[in-house]
Amino acid sequence: MAARGEVQPIESWYVDLEAEDAMGEGHAPIWRHLIGQVMERDLSDCTILDFGCNQGGFLRHLHAMLPFKRALGVDIAEKSIERANQLRAGLPIRYEVRSTMRGEGARFDLAFSHEVIYLIPDIAAHAADILAALKPGGVYYAVTGCHTDNPLWPRWRKLVAERTNTVVQDRSITDYARIFSEAGFEVSGRRLRFEGFLPYSGESGWMPNFADELDYYGQTKILFRLVKPR
């Protein structure tokens, strides 16, 4: 019997494996911007968790910008973890197929997730799981633009169901804040406000037009900063 919050592994997130391979390149500018918003600037003695790491690109970017002592990336997509380990290149990073941090203990200084929490069926169990995995005073940075306050959500909800091997969850920004607060986190948040230039790449189906894309990265995408009390 599966433990609470545990999710069975899948082969990949996207039905189209080429889209899976392209995800990291598309997210890279957003990852770099996210890293720039992290309040903790010296990670040299820190242990890091990337929850929902896909092919591991975020941790490789993080180490290049803010070198850390060690890190663990986890994901339920088996092919993504296989690829992440191929790309590790000797960095102090370990990648594993798993859906919870059960058994890890409170050993992480920082945790990250990027566009993951909207896919988690039991978000309260996830909040409790990450809280338990963090050291006292540890911080979880969770990013999502996939929430019901997003004007594009009805369109995206349909596309996520069609193009990925996942089950979509409907939650508002307030839902996330309330659930993480009830789990025991000190909750704060901000709009991610990506400040770089966005390349126009035509219509992929996700964005109806370029104006929507600019609004999404400037206004809709949210960064939560969730602190475990000391």
PDB file of C-alpha atoms in Angstrom:
ATOM      1  CA  MET A   1       0.000   0.000   0.000  1.00  0.00           C
ATOM      2  CA  ALA A   2       1.404   3.396  -1.031  1.00  0.00           C
ATOM      3  CA  ALA A   3       2.214   5.887   1.721  1.00  0.00           C
ATOM      4  CA  ARG A   4       0.375   9.213   1.808  1.00  0.00           C
ATOM      5  CA  GLY A   5       1.654  11.551  -0.893  1.00  0.00           C
ATOM      6  CA  GLU A   6       3.502   8.798  -2.759  1.00  0.00           C
ATOM      7  CA  VAL A   7       3.010   8.753  -6.540  1.00  0.00           C
ATOM      8  CA  GLN A   8       3.902   5.924  -8.885  1.00  0.00           C
ATOM      9  CA  PRO A   9       6.770   6.520 -11.365  1.00  0.00           C
ATOM     10  CA  ILE A  10       6.007   7.408 -14.981  1.00  0.00           C
ATOM     11  CA  GLU A  11       8.210   7.065 -18.063  1.00  0.00           C
ATOM     12  CA  SER A  12       8.255  10.778 -18.931  1.00  0.00           C
ATOM     13  CA  TRP A  13       6.238  13.930 -18.329  1.00  0.00           C
ATOM     14  CA  TYR A  14       5.538  14.723 -21.979  1.00  0.00           C
ATOM     15  CA  VAL A  15       3.924  12.252 -24.339  1.00  0.00           C
ATOM     16  CA  ASP A  16       6.322  13.609 -27.007  1.00  0.00           C
ATOM     17  CA  LEU A  17       9.869  12.809 -25.814  1.00  0.00           C
ATOM     18  CA  GLU A  18      11.325  15.599 -27.980  1.00  0.00           C
ATOM     19  CA  ALA A  19       9.248  18.084 -25.966  1.00  0.00           C
ATOM     20  CA  GLU A  20      10.708  16.526 -22.803  1.00  0.00           C
ATOM     21  CA  ASP A  21      14.259  17.096 -24.085  1.00  0.00           C
ATOM     22  CA  ALA A  22      13.457  20.695 -25.055  1.00  0.00           C
ATOM     23  CA  MET A  23      11.992  21.607 -21.653  1.00  0.00           C
ATOM     24  CA  GLY A  24      15.331  22.402 -20.026  1.00  0.00           C
ATOM     25  CA  GLU A  25      16.438  24.806 -22.742  1.00  0.00           C
ATOM     26  CA  GLY A  26      13.116  26.645 -22.560  1.00  0.00           C
ATOM     27  CA  HIS A  27      13.245  26.950 -18.774  1.00  0.00           C
ATOM     28  CA  ALA A  28      16.914  27.979 -18.510  1.00  0.00           C
ATOM     29  CA  PRO A  29      16.400  31.794 -18.620  1.00  0.00           C
ATOM     30  CA  ILE A  30      13.637  31.503 -16.011  1.00  0.00           C
ATOM     31  CA  TRP A  31      15.856  29.336 -13.791  1.00  0.00           C
ATOM     32  CA  ARG A  32      18.635  31.928 -13.945  1.00  0.00           C
ATOM     33  CA  HIS A  33      16.174  34.674 -13.025  1.00  0.00           C
ATOM     34  CA  LEU A  34      14.852  32.570 -10.149  1.00  0.00           C
ATOM     35  CA  ILE A  35      18.365  31.992  -8.837  1.00  0.00           C
ATOM     36  CA  GLY A  36      18.842  35.755  -8.890  1.00  0.00           C
ATOM     37  CA  GLN A  37      15.860  36.156  -6.523  1.00  0.00           C
ATOM     38  CA  VAL A  38      17.183  33.688  -3.927  1.00  0.00           C
ATOM     39  CA  MET A  39      17.963  35.596  -0.738  1.00  0.00           C
ATOM     40  CA  GLU A  40      20.641  33.115   0.380  1.00  0.00           C
ATOM     41  CA  ARG A  41      23.768  33.983  -1.645  1.00  0.00           C
ATOM     42  CA  ASP A  42      26.458  31.772  -0.065  1.00  0.00           C
ATOM     43  CA  LEU A  43      25.497  28.120  -0.570  1.00  0.00           C
ATOM     44  CA  SER A  44      29.020  26.735  -0.228  1.00  0.00           C
ATOM     45  CA  ASP A  45      28.112  24.732   2.876  1.00  0.00           C
ATOM     46  CA  CYS A  46      24.508  23.969   1.879  1.00  0.00           C
ATOM     47  CA  THR A  47      22.658  20.795   0.950  1.00  0.00           C
ATOM     48  CA  ILE A  48      20.041  21.449  -1.741  1.00  0.00           C
ATOM     49  CA  LEU A  49      16.896  19.626  -2.880  1.00  0.00           C
ATOM     50  CA  ASP A  50      15.289  20.042  -6.297  1.00  0.00           C
ATOM     51  CA  PHE A  51      11.846  18.439  -6.153  1.00  0.00           C
ATOM     52  CA  GLY A  52      10.564  17.538  -9.620  1.00  0.00           C
ATOM     53  CA  CYS A  53      13.984  18.027 -11.217  1.00  0.00           C
ATOM     54  CA  ASN A  54      13.130  16.574 -14.649  1.00  0.00           C
ATOM     55  CA  GLN A  55      16.481  16.237 -16.496  1.00  0.00           C
ATOM     56  CA  GLY A  56      18.399  18.036 -13.757  1.00  0.00           C
ATOM     57  CA  GLY A  57      19.125  21.326 -15.476  1.00  0.00           C
ATOM     58  CA  PHE A  58      18.132  23.606 -12.614  1.00  0.00           C
ATOM     59  CA  LEU A  59      20.713  22.182 -10.200  1.00  0.00           C
ATOM     60  CA  ARG A  60      23.442  22.448 -12.834  1.00  0.00           C
ATOM     61  CA  HIS A  61      22.556  26.123 -13.370  1.00  0.00           C
ATOM     62  CA  LEU A  62      22.391  26.725  -9.620  1.00  0.00           C
ATOM     63  CA  HIS A  63      25.839  25.208  -9.045  1.00  0.00           C
ATOM     64  CA  ALA A  64      27.309  27.374 -11.819  1.00  0.00           C
ATOM     65  CA  MET A  65      25.848  30.551 -10.292  1.00  0.00           C
ATOM     66  CA  LEU A  66      25.858  29.728  -6.545  1.00  0.00           C
ATOM     67  CA  PRO A  67      28.080  26.696  -5.905  1.00  0.00           C
ATOM     68  CA  PHE A  68      26.729  24.370  -3.199  1.00  0.00           C
ATOM     69  CA  LYS A  69      28.170  21.527  -1.122  1.00  0.00           C
ATOM     70  CA  ARG A  70      25.827  18.780  -2.362  1.00  0.00           C
ATOM     71  CA  ALA A  71      22.380  18.345  -3.891  1.00  0.00           C
ATOM     72  CA  LEU A  72      19.658  15.801  -4.555  1.00  0.00           C
ATOM     73  CA  GLY A  73      17.269  16.004  -7.503  1.00  0.00           C
ATOM     74  CA  VAL A  74      14.151  13.829  -7.494  1.00  0.00           C
ATOM     75  CA  ASP A  75      11.442  13.187 -10.054  1.00  0.00           C
ATOM     76  CA  ILE A  76       8.902  10.483 -10.865  1.00  0.00           C
ATOM     77  CA  ALA A  77       9.835  10.462 -14.586  1.00  0.00           C
ATOM     78  CA  GLU A  78      12.273   7.573 -15.052  1.00  0.00           C
ATOM     79  CA  LYS A  79      13.687   8.621 -18.431  1.00  0.00           C
ATOM     80  CA  SER A  80      14.249  12.161 -17.144  1.00  0.00           C
ATOM     81  CA  ILE A  81      16.283  10.913 -14.166  1.00  0.00           C
ATOM     82  CA  GLU A  82      18.274   8.616 -16.429  1.00  0.00           C
ATOM     83  CA  ARG A  83      19.120  11.615 -18.623  1.00  0.00           C
ATOM     84  CA  ALA A  84      19.907  13.804 -15.581  1.00  0.00           C
ATOM     85  CA  ASN A  85      22.502  11.313 -14.372  1.00  0.00           C
ATOM     86  CA  GLN A  86      24.052  11.211 -17.846  1.00  0.00           C
ATOM     87  CA  LEU A  87      24.442  15.012 -17.772  1.00  0.00           C
ATOM     88  CA  ARG A  88      25.724  15.277 -14.186  1.00  0.00           C
ATOM     89  CA  ALA A  89      29.335  15.810 -15.344  1.00  0.00           C
ATOM     90  CA  GLY A  90      31.004  15.174 -11.988  1.00  0.00           C
ATOM     91  CA  LEU A  91      29.015  17.764 -10.048  1.00  0.00           C
ATOM     92  CA  PRO A  92      28.122  17.026  -6.389  1.00  0.00           C
ATOM     93  CA  ILE A  93      24.568  16.091  -7.374  1.00  0.00           C
ATOM     94  CA  ARG A  94      22.597  12.861  -7.047  1.00  0.00           C
ATOM     95  CA  TYR A  95      19.407  12.201  -9.025  1.00  0.00           C
ATOM     96  CA  GLU A  96      16.776   9.651  -8.006  1.00  0.00           C
ATOM     97  CA  VAL A  97      13.334   8.444  -9.077  1.00  0.00           C
ATOM     98  CA  ARG A  98      11.036   9.125  -6.117  1.00  0.00           C
ATOM     99  CA  SER A  99       7.946  11.119  -5.150  1.00  0.00           C
ATOM    100  CA  THR A 100       8.519  11.820  -1.445  1.00  0.00           C
ATOM    101  CA  MET A 101      11.432  12.660   0.842  1.00  0.00           C
ATOM    102  CA  ARG A 102      10.444  10.058   3.394  1.00  0.00           C
ATOM    103  CA  GLY A 103      13.494   8.674   5.200  1.00  0.00           C
ATOM    104  CA  GLU A 104      15.776  11.609   4.377  1.00  0.00           C
ATOM    105  CA  GLY A 105      15.408  13.364   7.731  1.00  0.00           C
ATOM    106  CA  ALA A 106      15.768  17.128   8.214  1.00  0.00           C
ATOM    107  CA  ARG A 107      18.984  17.567   6.231  1.00  0.00           C
ATOM    108  CA  PHE A 108      18.306  20.142   3.492  1.00  0.00           C
ATOM    109  CA  ASP A 109      19.120  23.839   3.806  1.00  0.00           C
ATOM    110  CA  LEU A 110      17.171  24.850   0.705  1.00  0.00           C
ATOM    111  CA  ALA A 111      14.576  23.195  -1.526  1.00  0.00           C
ATOM    112  CA  PHE A 112      13.298  24.252  -4.932  1.00  0.00           C
ATOM    113  CA  SER A 113      10.527  23.298  -7.315  1.00  0.00           C
ATOM    114  CA  HIS A 114       9.676  24.880 -10.651  1.00  0.00           C
ATOM    115  CA  GLU A 115       6.236  24.211 -12.145  1.00  0.00           C
ATOM    116  CA  VAL A 116       5.753  21.081 -10.063  1.00  0.00           C
ATOM    117  CA  ILE A 117       3.321  21.844  -7.230  1.00  0.00           C
ATOM    118  CA  TYR A 118       0.339  22.226  -9.580  1.00  0.00           C
ATOM    119  CA  LEU A 119       0.723  18.566 -10.581  1.00  0.00           C
ATOM    120  CA  ILE A 120       0.895  17.112  -7.050  1.00  0.00           C
ATOM    121  CA  PRO A 121      -2.411  15.419  -6.095  1.00  0.00           C
ATOM    122  CA  ASP A 122      -2.008  15.711  -2.311  1.00  0.00           C
ATOM    123  CA  ILE A 123      -0.393  19.101  -1.863  1.00  0.00           C
ATOM    124  CA  ALA A 124      -0.884  19.051   1.939  1.00  0.00           C
ATOM    125  CA  ALA A 125       1.122  15.807   2.127  1.00  0.00           C
ATOM    126  CA  HIS A 126       3.798  17.382  -0.080  1.00  0.00           C
ATOM    127  CA  ALA A 127       3.989  20.458   2.172  1.00  0.00           C
ATOM    128  CA  ALA A 128       4.440  18.261   5.246  1.00  0.00           C
ATOM    129  CA  ASP A 129       7.005  16.141   3.394  1.00  0.00           C
ATOM    130  CA  ILE A 130       9.199  19.097   2.410  1.00  0.00           C
ATOM    131  CA  LEU A 131       8.842  20.690   5.855  1.00  0.00           C
ATOM    132  CA  ALA A 132      10.166  17.495   7.441  1.00  0.00           C
ATOM    133  CA  ALA A 133      13.075  17.332   4.981  1.00  0.00           C
ATOM    134  CA  LEU A 134      14.291  20.878   5.742  1.00  0.00           C
ATOM    135  CA  LYS A 135      16.553  21.867   8.603  1.00  0.00           C
ATOM    136  CA  PRO A 136      15.079  24.398  11.077  1.00  0.00           C
ATOM    137  CA  GLY A 137      15.264  27.749   9.291  1.00  0.00           C
ATOM    138  CA  GLY A 138      15.418  26.014   5.910  1.00  0.00           C
ATOM    139  CA  VAL A 139      13.659  27.559   2.929  1.00  0.00           C
ATOM    140  CA  TYR A 140      11.532  26.098   0.126  1.00  0.00           C
ATOM    141  CA  TYR A 141      11.289  28.205  -3.062  1.00  0.00           C
ATOM    142  CA  ALA A 142       8.305  26.990  -5.109  1.00  0.00           C
ATOM    143  CA  VAL A 143       7.431  28.542  -8.478  1.00  0.00           C
ATOM    144  CA  THR A 144       4.215  28.131 -10.424  1.00  0.00           C
ATOM    145  CA  GLY A 145       2.139  30.005 -12.941  1.00  0.00           C
ATOM    146  CA  CYS A 146      -0.294  27.110 -13.226  1.00  0.00           C
ATOM    147  CA  HIS A 147      -3.054  28.223 -10.885  1.00  0.00           C
ATOM    148  CA  THR A 148      -6.694  29.146 -11.270  1.00  0.00           C
ATOM    149  CA  ASP A 149      -5.897  32.883 -11.012  1.00  0.00           C
ATOM    150  CA  ASN A 150      -4.060  32.565 -14.342  1.00  0.00           C
ATOM    151  CA  PRO A 151      -6.394  33.820 -17.109  1.00  0.00           C
ATOM    152  CA  LEU A 152      -4.916  31.195 -19.444  1.00  0.00           C
ATOM    153  CA  TRP A 153      -5.607  28.331 -17.047  1.00  0.00           C
ATOM    154  CA  PRO A 154      -8.728  26.930 -18.808  1.00  0.00           C
ATOM    155  CA  ARG A 155      -6.735  26.657 -22.042  1.00  0.00           C
ATOM    156  CA  TRP A 156      -3.643  25.238 -20.314  1.00  0.00           C
ATOM    157  CA  ARG A 157      -5.623  22.752 -18.265  1.00  0.00           C
ATOM    158  CA  LYS A 158      -6.827  21.132 -21.479  1.00  0.00           C
ATOM    159  CA  LEU A 159      -3.340  21.133 -23.041  1.00  0.00           C
ATOM    160  CA  VAL A 160      -1.675  19.627 -19.955  1.00  0.00           C
ATOM    161  CA  ALA A 161      -4.196  16.798 -20.037  1.00  0.00           C
ATOM    162  CA  GLU A 162      -3.616  16.219 -23.766  1.00  0.00           C
ATOM    163  CA  ARG A 163       0.168  16.570 -23.972  1.00  0.00           C
ATOM    164  CA  THR A 164       1.499  15.175 -20.700  1.00  0.00           C
ATOM    165  CA  ASN A 165       1.281  11.977 -18.665  1.00  0.00           C
ATOM    166  CA  THR A 166      -0.107  13.790 -15.629  1.00  0.00           C
ATOM    167  CA  VAL A 167      -3.360  14.568 -13.831  1.00  0.00           C
ATOM    168  CA  VAL A 168      -4.063  18.290 -13.537  1.00  0.00           C
ATOM    169  CA  GLN A 169      -4.970  19.866 -10.186  1.00  0.00           C
ATOM    170  CA  ASP A 170      -7.006  23.078  -9.808  1.00  0.00           C
ATOM    171  CA  ARG A 171      -5.721  25.399  -7.075  1.00  0.00           C
ATOM    172  CA  SER A 172      -5.552  29.159  -6.593  1.00  0.00           C
ATOM    173  CA  ILE A 173      -2.613  31.191  -5.314  1.00  0.00           C
ATOM    174  CA  THR A 174      -4.464  31.559  -2.009  1.00  0.00           C
ATOM    175  CA  ASP A 175      -5.027  27.790  -1.832  1.00  0.00           C
ATOM    176  CA  TYR A 176      -1.269  27.226  -1.997  1.00  0.00           C
ATOM    177  CA  ALA A 177      -0.516  29.891   0.602  1.00  0.00           C
ATOM    178  CA  ARG A 178      -3.130  28.512   3.001  1.00  0.00           C
ATOM    179  CA  ILE A 179      -2.058  24.869   2.623  1.00  0.00           C
ATOM    180  CA  PHE A 180       1.648  25.596   3.134  1.00  0.00           C
ATOM    181  CA  SER A 181       0.821  27.812   6.126  1.00  0.00           C
ATOM    182  CA  GLU A 182      -1.334  25.084   7.685  1.00  0.00           C
ATOM    183  CA  ALA A 183       1.583  22.658   7.233  1.00  0.00           C
ATOM    184  CA  GLY A 184       3.739  24.894   9.433  1.00  0.00           C
ATOM    185  CA  PHE A 185       5.629  27.091   6.954  1.00  0.00           C
ATOM    186  CA  GLU A 186       6.050  30.851   7.265  1.00  0.00           C
ATOM    187  CA  VAL A 187       4.628  31.831   3.862  1.00  0.00           C
ATOM    188  CA  SER A 188       5.549  34.784   1.678  1.00  0.00           C
ATOM    189  CA  GLY A 189       5.435  35.285  -2.060  1.00  0.00           C
ATOM    190  CA  ARG A 190       6.019  37.599  -4.993  1.00  0.00           C
ATOM    191  CA  ARG A 191       5.429  37.752  -8.698  1.00  0.00           C
ATOM    192  CA  LEU A 192       8.428  36.205 -10.396  1.00  0.00           C
ATOM    193  CA  ARG A 193       8.647  39.205 -12.792  1.00  0.00           C
ATOM    194  CA  PHE A 194      11.099  37.789 -15.285  1.00  0.00           C
ATOM    195  CA  GLU A 195      13.159  40.769 -16.435  1.00  0.00           C
ATOM    196  CA  GLY A 196      14.940  39.397 -19.494  1.00  0.00           C
ATOM    197  CA  PHE A 197      13.937  39.616 -23.118  1.00  0.00           C
ATOM    198  CA  LEU A 198      11.554  36.866 -24.185  1.00  0.00           C
ATOM    199  CA  PRO A 199      12.172  35.518 -27.686  1.00  0.00           C
ATOM    200  CA  TYR A 200       9.129  35.274 -29.922  1.00  0.00           C
ATOM    201  CA  SER A 201       8.855  31.647 -30.947  1.00  0.00           C
ATOM    202  CA  GLY A 202       5.529  31.560 -32.762  1.00  0.00           C
ATOM    203  CA  GLU A 203       2.344  29.908 -31.582  1.00  0.00           C
ATOM    204  CA  SER A 204       2.895  26.655 -29.676  1.00  0.00           C
ATOM    205  CA  GLY A 205      -0.649  26.433 -28.358  1.00  0.00           C
ATOM    206  CA  TRP A 206       0.307  27.397 -24.805  1.00  0.00           C
ATOM    207  CA  MET A 207       0.260  31.148 -25.462  1.00  0.00           C
ATOM    208  CA  PRO A 208      -2.494  32.600 -27.678  1.00  0.00           C
ATOM    209  CA  ASN A 209      -0.227  35.542 -28.573  1.00  0.00           C
ATOM    210  CA  PHE A 210       3.021  37.239 -27.609  1.00  0.00           C
ATOM    211  CA  ALA A 211       1.271  39.794 -25.363  1.00  0.00           C
ATOM    212  CA  ASP A 212      -0.089  36.939 -23.255  1.00  0.00           C
ATOM    213  CA  GLU A 213       3.409  35.474 -22.953  1.00  0.00           C
ATOM    214  CA  LEU A 214       4.845  38.785 -21.741  1.00  0.00           C
ATOM    215  CA  ASP A 215       2.014  39.168 -19.217  1.00  0.00           C
ATOM    216  CA  TYR A 216       2.455  35.611 -17.976  1.00  0.00           C
ATOM    217  CA  TYR A 217       6.152  35.914 -17.137  1.00  0.00           C
ATOM    218  CA  GLY A 218       5.753  39.459 -15.814  1.00  0.00           C
ATOM    219  CA  GLN A 219       2.523  39.142 -13.812  1.00  0.00           C
ATOM    220  CA  THR A 220       1.112  35.635 -13.476  1.00  0.00           C
ATOM    221  CA  LYS A 221       4.027  33.398 -12.498  1.00  0.00           C
ATOM    222  CA  ILE A 222       4.397  33.299  -8.701  1.00  0.00           C
ATOM    223  CA  LEU A 223       7.422  32.605  -6.477  1.00  0.00           C
ATOM    224  CA  PHE A 224       6.634  31.359  -2.971  1.00  0.00           C
ATOM    225  CA  ARG A 225       9.252  31.600  -0.231  1.00  0.00           C
ATOM    226  CA  LEU A 226       8.347  29.066   2.443  1.00  0.00           C
ATOM    227  CA  VAL A 227      10.419  29.048   5.642  1.00  0.00           C
ATOM    228  CA  LYS A 228      10.548  26.297   8.247  1.00  0.00           C
ATOM    229  CA  PRO A 229      10.559  27.943  11.694  1.00  0.00           C
ATOM    230  CA  ARG A 230      13.624  27.476  13.844  1.00  0.00           C
TER     231      ARG A 230
END
